[in-house]
Amino acid sequence: MGMEGAAGRAAIFFLFLSLTVAQNITGSGEDTLNVGVILHLKSLVGKMARTSILMAVEDFYKAHRNFKTKLVLHIRDSNGDDIQAASEAIDLLENYNVRAIVGPQKSSEATFVSDLGNKSQVPVISFTATNPTLSSINVPYFLRGTLSDVAQVNTLAALVKAYGWREVVPIYEDTDYGRGIIPYLADALQEFGASMPYRSAISESANTDQIERELYKLMTMQTRVYVVHMSTNIGSILFKKAKDLGMMSEDYAWILTDGISNIANSLSPSILDEMSGAIGVRFYVPASKELDDFTTRWNKRFKEDNPNDPPSQLSIFGLWGYDTIWALAQAAEKVRMADAIFQKQKDTKNTTCLGTLRISAIGPKLLDSILHSKFRGLSGEFDLRNRQLEFSTFQIIHVVGSQLKEIGFWTAKHGIFRQLNKNKSKTTNMNSVPDLNPVVWPGEVHTVPKGWQIPTNGKKLRIGVRTNAYPEFMKVESNPVTNEITASGYAIDVFEEALKRLPYAIPYEYVSFDNGQGINSGSYNDFVYQVYLGVYDAAIGDITIRYNRTSYVDFTLPYTESGVAMIVPVKDDRNKNTWVFLKPLTTDLWFGSIAFFIYTAIVIWLLERRSNNAELTGSFLRQLGIAIYFSFFADRERVDSILSRLVVIVWVFVLLVITSSYTANLSSMLTVQQLQPTVTDVHELLKNGEYVGYPNGSYVADLLRGLGFDRTKLRAYNDLDGFADALAKGSQNGGISAVIDEVPYIKIFLAKHCKGYTMIGPIYKSEGFGFAFPKRSPLVYDFSRAILSITEGDSIINIEKKWIGDQHACQNDGTIISSSSLNFNSFSGLFLVTGVASTSALLIALVMFLYKNKHRIRNSIRRDQTQKGYEAERINEQNQEMTIHSNQVHNLQLTVPDDSDEYRCQQDGEISIEQSPASEVQTSPYFASHAQQ
């Protein structure tokens, strides 16, 4: 009874104290806002957050003493249980009238609590729930005071791409938090060229044996790059077992998401040592004086709050919790607490606890105030306008022993870069070597893990091979005693050379598609399909890269030339008819030469006529013939003029060049064998109904049938000799007119049957030969790089010489070019020179003639001018006399009576005789006509 009485008195005392405090608050004009805080107080994050939240309330009201609304925190422990978290939330809403809830800590807990907050219109702010599926669309009263896990997936994908990894296996805890990131991570990896061949989900309650079995399963797979997304409790067990199994070695790469990286500083040295070699990403917090001061105070306060725990360092979750309280306190000051009452829900038919939850009257205003609260907190810019924080920069860290080192940063704008204070204009996401500080990978090596490995089951890679019609490319033999398959040929040399250039060794064995018994065991489509079925790990040889095959296998880059061409016979096309001597020169060159020949002869004739050459006597035709003789035989001794000799010299040079070229071309036409293909177009074969050959089992048969060839016109052959014999017979004698095949095969044929055949084309495009691997095989990328290095160097040339021979030894290989006639354009420069020389000589001669006879020409011009003056004066005088005579006659006609025509004629005659002397009379047409009358 004494103890019960003491307990009762204590309860009354605390009740009295609470009423007194409430009266003091009311009396001072201050309002309170009840805030519920739900955390997992036994976890490391929960302990950090509790200390940060309590310090946030103290610091805020110390800095804002004039604020009238005070936050009153009601902290509850969820114990990491979803039902417990929901129960605590209901208790806070019903019994403590909380107007806001901070937390809960886990994403699965937040799913329940956010529904409660949405029903009662109480804002729920979680700074640790990062599951992307927690959307404010369905629960508008849920706010995320942290980053969504989606924010980090591009950083993870950029790291995978930068280090050249093609496949990644995520290892995640099988909870809402773990599963939420996977779809977004898969999309980001696909965008950066990587994929997820497998997803490893580990239960939250998994024990050591279960985790060990999952790790053994991962060891049987090729992929060796893992993204770990889980809490530290499961993560510590995972890395301990991975190290025990030898998975923290040089062949493996481990990437940590921010779930572990954000609190890695607070993990024990033993756990960090087991993670040594892993890299991780986490939110970057800019340094500031306020952050340094708070960190010092927080370390001291955390020790006081958790005296039995080892020292821990402040994480980003503690900073987000601190800034969340500041945002809530600022928002509470803007809301009138006089309206802070709870209203009963209209629907009271539901008798459950959820049905009796009341609605907060200030909930919408408080939510709006929080959304408009923006400030710079300890974690950086704290802005919830988008109902969650927006990321800016991620820090890339590296675990070395029991320490953490910074190796770089990532932003959406600049990608990966090493330091913040350097130029970040260059994006490095797509580079093979990232701009990061050096990394000591698992196994304490500096070489970047290749990201995959042959499974540790003792098996070798089964490489499929097959014999075909061209043993130069692939020949397969089987040892009858040991049944061991051996292969040789062009393709084998390329494959084995590529293996030497890989940065790692691959155990392999050849497996024959036909068991070494022959070449007719199946088509190449069937051969490649065995890779898809898993019979072979790869198929090599003369496998054409075709579109339909890429649907079930991946090909390397081609290692041969591409294209489909024709092999056709060649014939001698020499033309030795009667008029073959005219063919060396074209018609325009013949006529041009004759025209300049005549022009040169005329110029020489004119020049020699001026110099009075004794040879140029007689008739005009005789003189022209002699001039032509001079220009044709170029006899400089028989021309006298220096200009004529200059013209002759230039013409001699032109004539020498033309005659030499004519002689050479005519000799070539008469002596050199002019080989021409018998067929130049595949459609010509189709039109004429010719027989066409193709290699047995090749896809070329489908190609020809697609072009319209009748099946009866197609003939398949198994070897090169069969092609040669059929081409020699011809289509009319039971053979073929052409062979349609791929360019690499045609080179082999021409190397053996050089004379009499040539290649036409390529007439169709193909991608060449490549090696086939299973879909998304990491070997494709490495083999393609190795093949590219082979084809760019001398290795491929040496392999071709070994198996095919010298490509330049056969004169028929390639396009045949015959001799062609010389045209006028070939000698246009020479004709221009001789034309300019002849015309210049003619002009010079004319100028010299004018200069020597300038006085005679001048006197002649003067005499002509004087004579013309006399004639002009005489004409003027005569015109004047005629005018006077005309006037006198007119006057006489007016005064003389007109008695008769006879009398008038007589008078006119008398007047004319009297007025003009007989010696100077100039009879005008008028008088002449009358005189005749």
PDB file of C-alpha atoms in Angstrom, residues 159-160 163 165 167-169 171 223-228 239 247-256 275-279 439 441-443 447-452:
ATOM      1  CA  LEU A 159      30.075   3.571 -63.250  1.00  0.00           C
ATOM      2  CA  VAL A 160      29.203   0.285 -64.949  1.00  0.00           C
ATOM      3  CA  TYR A 163      34.551   0.515 -66.387  1.00  0.00           C
ATOM      4  CA  TRP A 165      31.165  -3.939 -67.744  1.00  0.00           C
ATOM      5  CA  GLU A 167      26.364  -7.328 -67.251  1.00  0.00           C
ATOM      6  CA  VAL A 168      25.420  -6.628 -63.642  1.00  0.00           C
ATOM      7  CA  VAL A 169      23.666  -8.752 -61.036  1.00  0.00           C
ATOM      8  CA  ILE A 171      21.837  -8.307 -54.838  1.00  0.00           C
ATOM      9  CA  THR A 223      28.761 -12.329 -64.289  1.00  0.00           C
ATOM     10  CA  ARG A 224      31.126 -11.003 -61.634  1.00  0.00           C
ATOM     11  CA  VAL A 225      29.781  -7.455 -61.120  1.00  0.00           C
ATOM     12  CA  TYR A 226      27.320  -7.015 -58.248  1.00  0.00           C
ATOM     13  CA  VAL A 227      25.254  -4.030 -57.099  1.00  0.00           C
ATOM     14  CA  VAL A 228      24.400  -4.425 -53.409  1.00  0.00           C
ATOM     15  CA  PHE A 239      30.154  -9.466 -47.283  1.00  0.00           C
ATOM     16  CA  MET A 247      34.374 -13.698 -53.773  1.00  0.00           C
ATOM     17  CA  MET A 248      36.269 -10.637 -52.567  1.00  0.00           C
ATOM     18  CA  SER A 249      39.059 -11.430 -55.014  1.00  0.00           C
ATOM     19  CA  GLU A 250      40.462  -9.890 -58.208  1.00  0.00           C
ATOM     20  CA  ASP A 251      37.791 -11.393 -60.459  1.00  0.00           C
ATOM     21  CA  TYR A 252      34.891  -9.630 -58.732  1.00  0.00           C
ATOM     22  CA  ALA A 253      33.554  -6.078 -58.609  1.00  0.00           C
ATOM     23  CA  TRP A 254      31.168  -4.845 -55.888  1.00  0.00           C
ATOM     24  CA  ILE A 255      29.150  -1.625 -56.030  1.00  0.00           C
ATOM     25  CA  LEU A 256      27.317  -0.272 -52.969  1.00  0.00           C
ATOM     26  CA  MET A 275      34.032  -4.797 -47.911  1.00  0.00           C
ATOM     27  CA  SER A 276      37.537  -3.761 -48.932  1.00  0.00           C
ATOM     28  CA  GLY A 277      37.737  -3.149 -52.676  1.00  0.00           C
ATOM     29  CA  ALA A 278      34.077  -2.164 -53.104  1.00  0.00           C
ATOM     30  CA  ILE A 279      33.036   1.171 -54.539  1.00  0.00           C
ATOM     31  CA  VAL A 439      40.981   2.116 -57.136  1.00  0.00           C
ATOM     32  CA  TRP A 441      39.962  -3.585 -56.262  1.00  0.00           C
ATOM     33  CA  PRO A 442      39.133  -6.733 -54.288  1.00  0.00           C
ATOM     34  CA  GLY A 443      42.216  -8.871 -53.931  1.00  0.00           C
ATOM     35  CA  THR A 447      43.564  -3.862 -62.632  1.00  0.00           C
ATOM     36  CA  VAL A 448      39.883  -3.292 -63.313  1.00  0.00           C
ATOM     37  CA  PRO A 449      37.999  -6.622 -63.077  1.00  0.00           C
ATOM     38  CA  LYS A 450      36.771  -7.771 -66.469  1.00  0.00           C
ATOM     39  CA  GLY A 451      33.344  -8.338 -64.946  1.00  0.00           C
ATOM     40  CA  TRP A 452      32.793 -11.955 -65.926  1.00  0.00           C
TER      41      TRP A 452
END
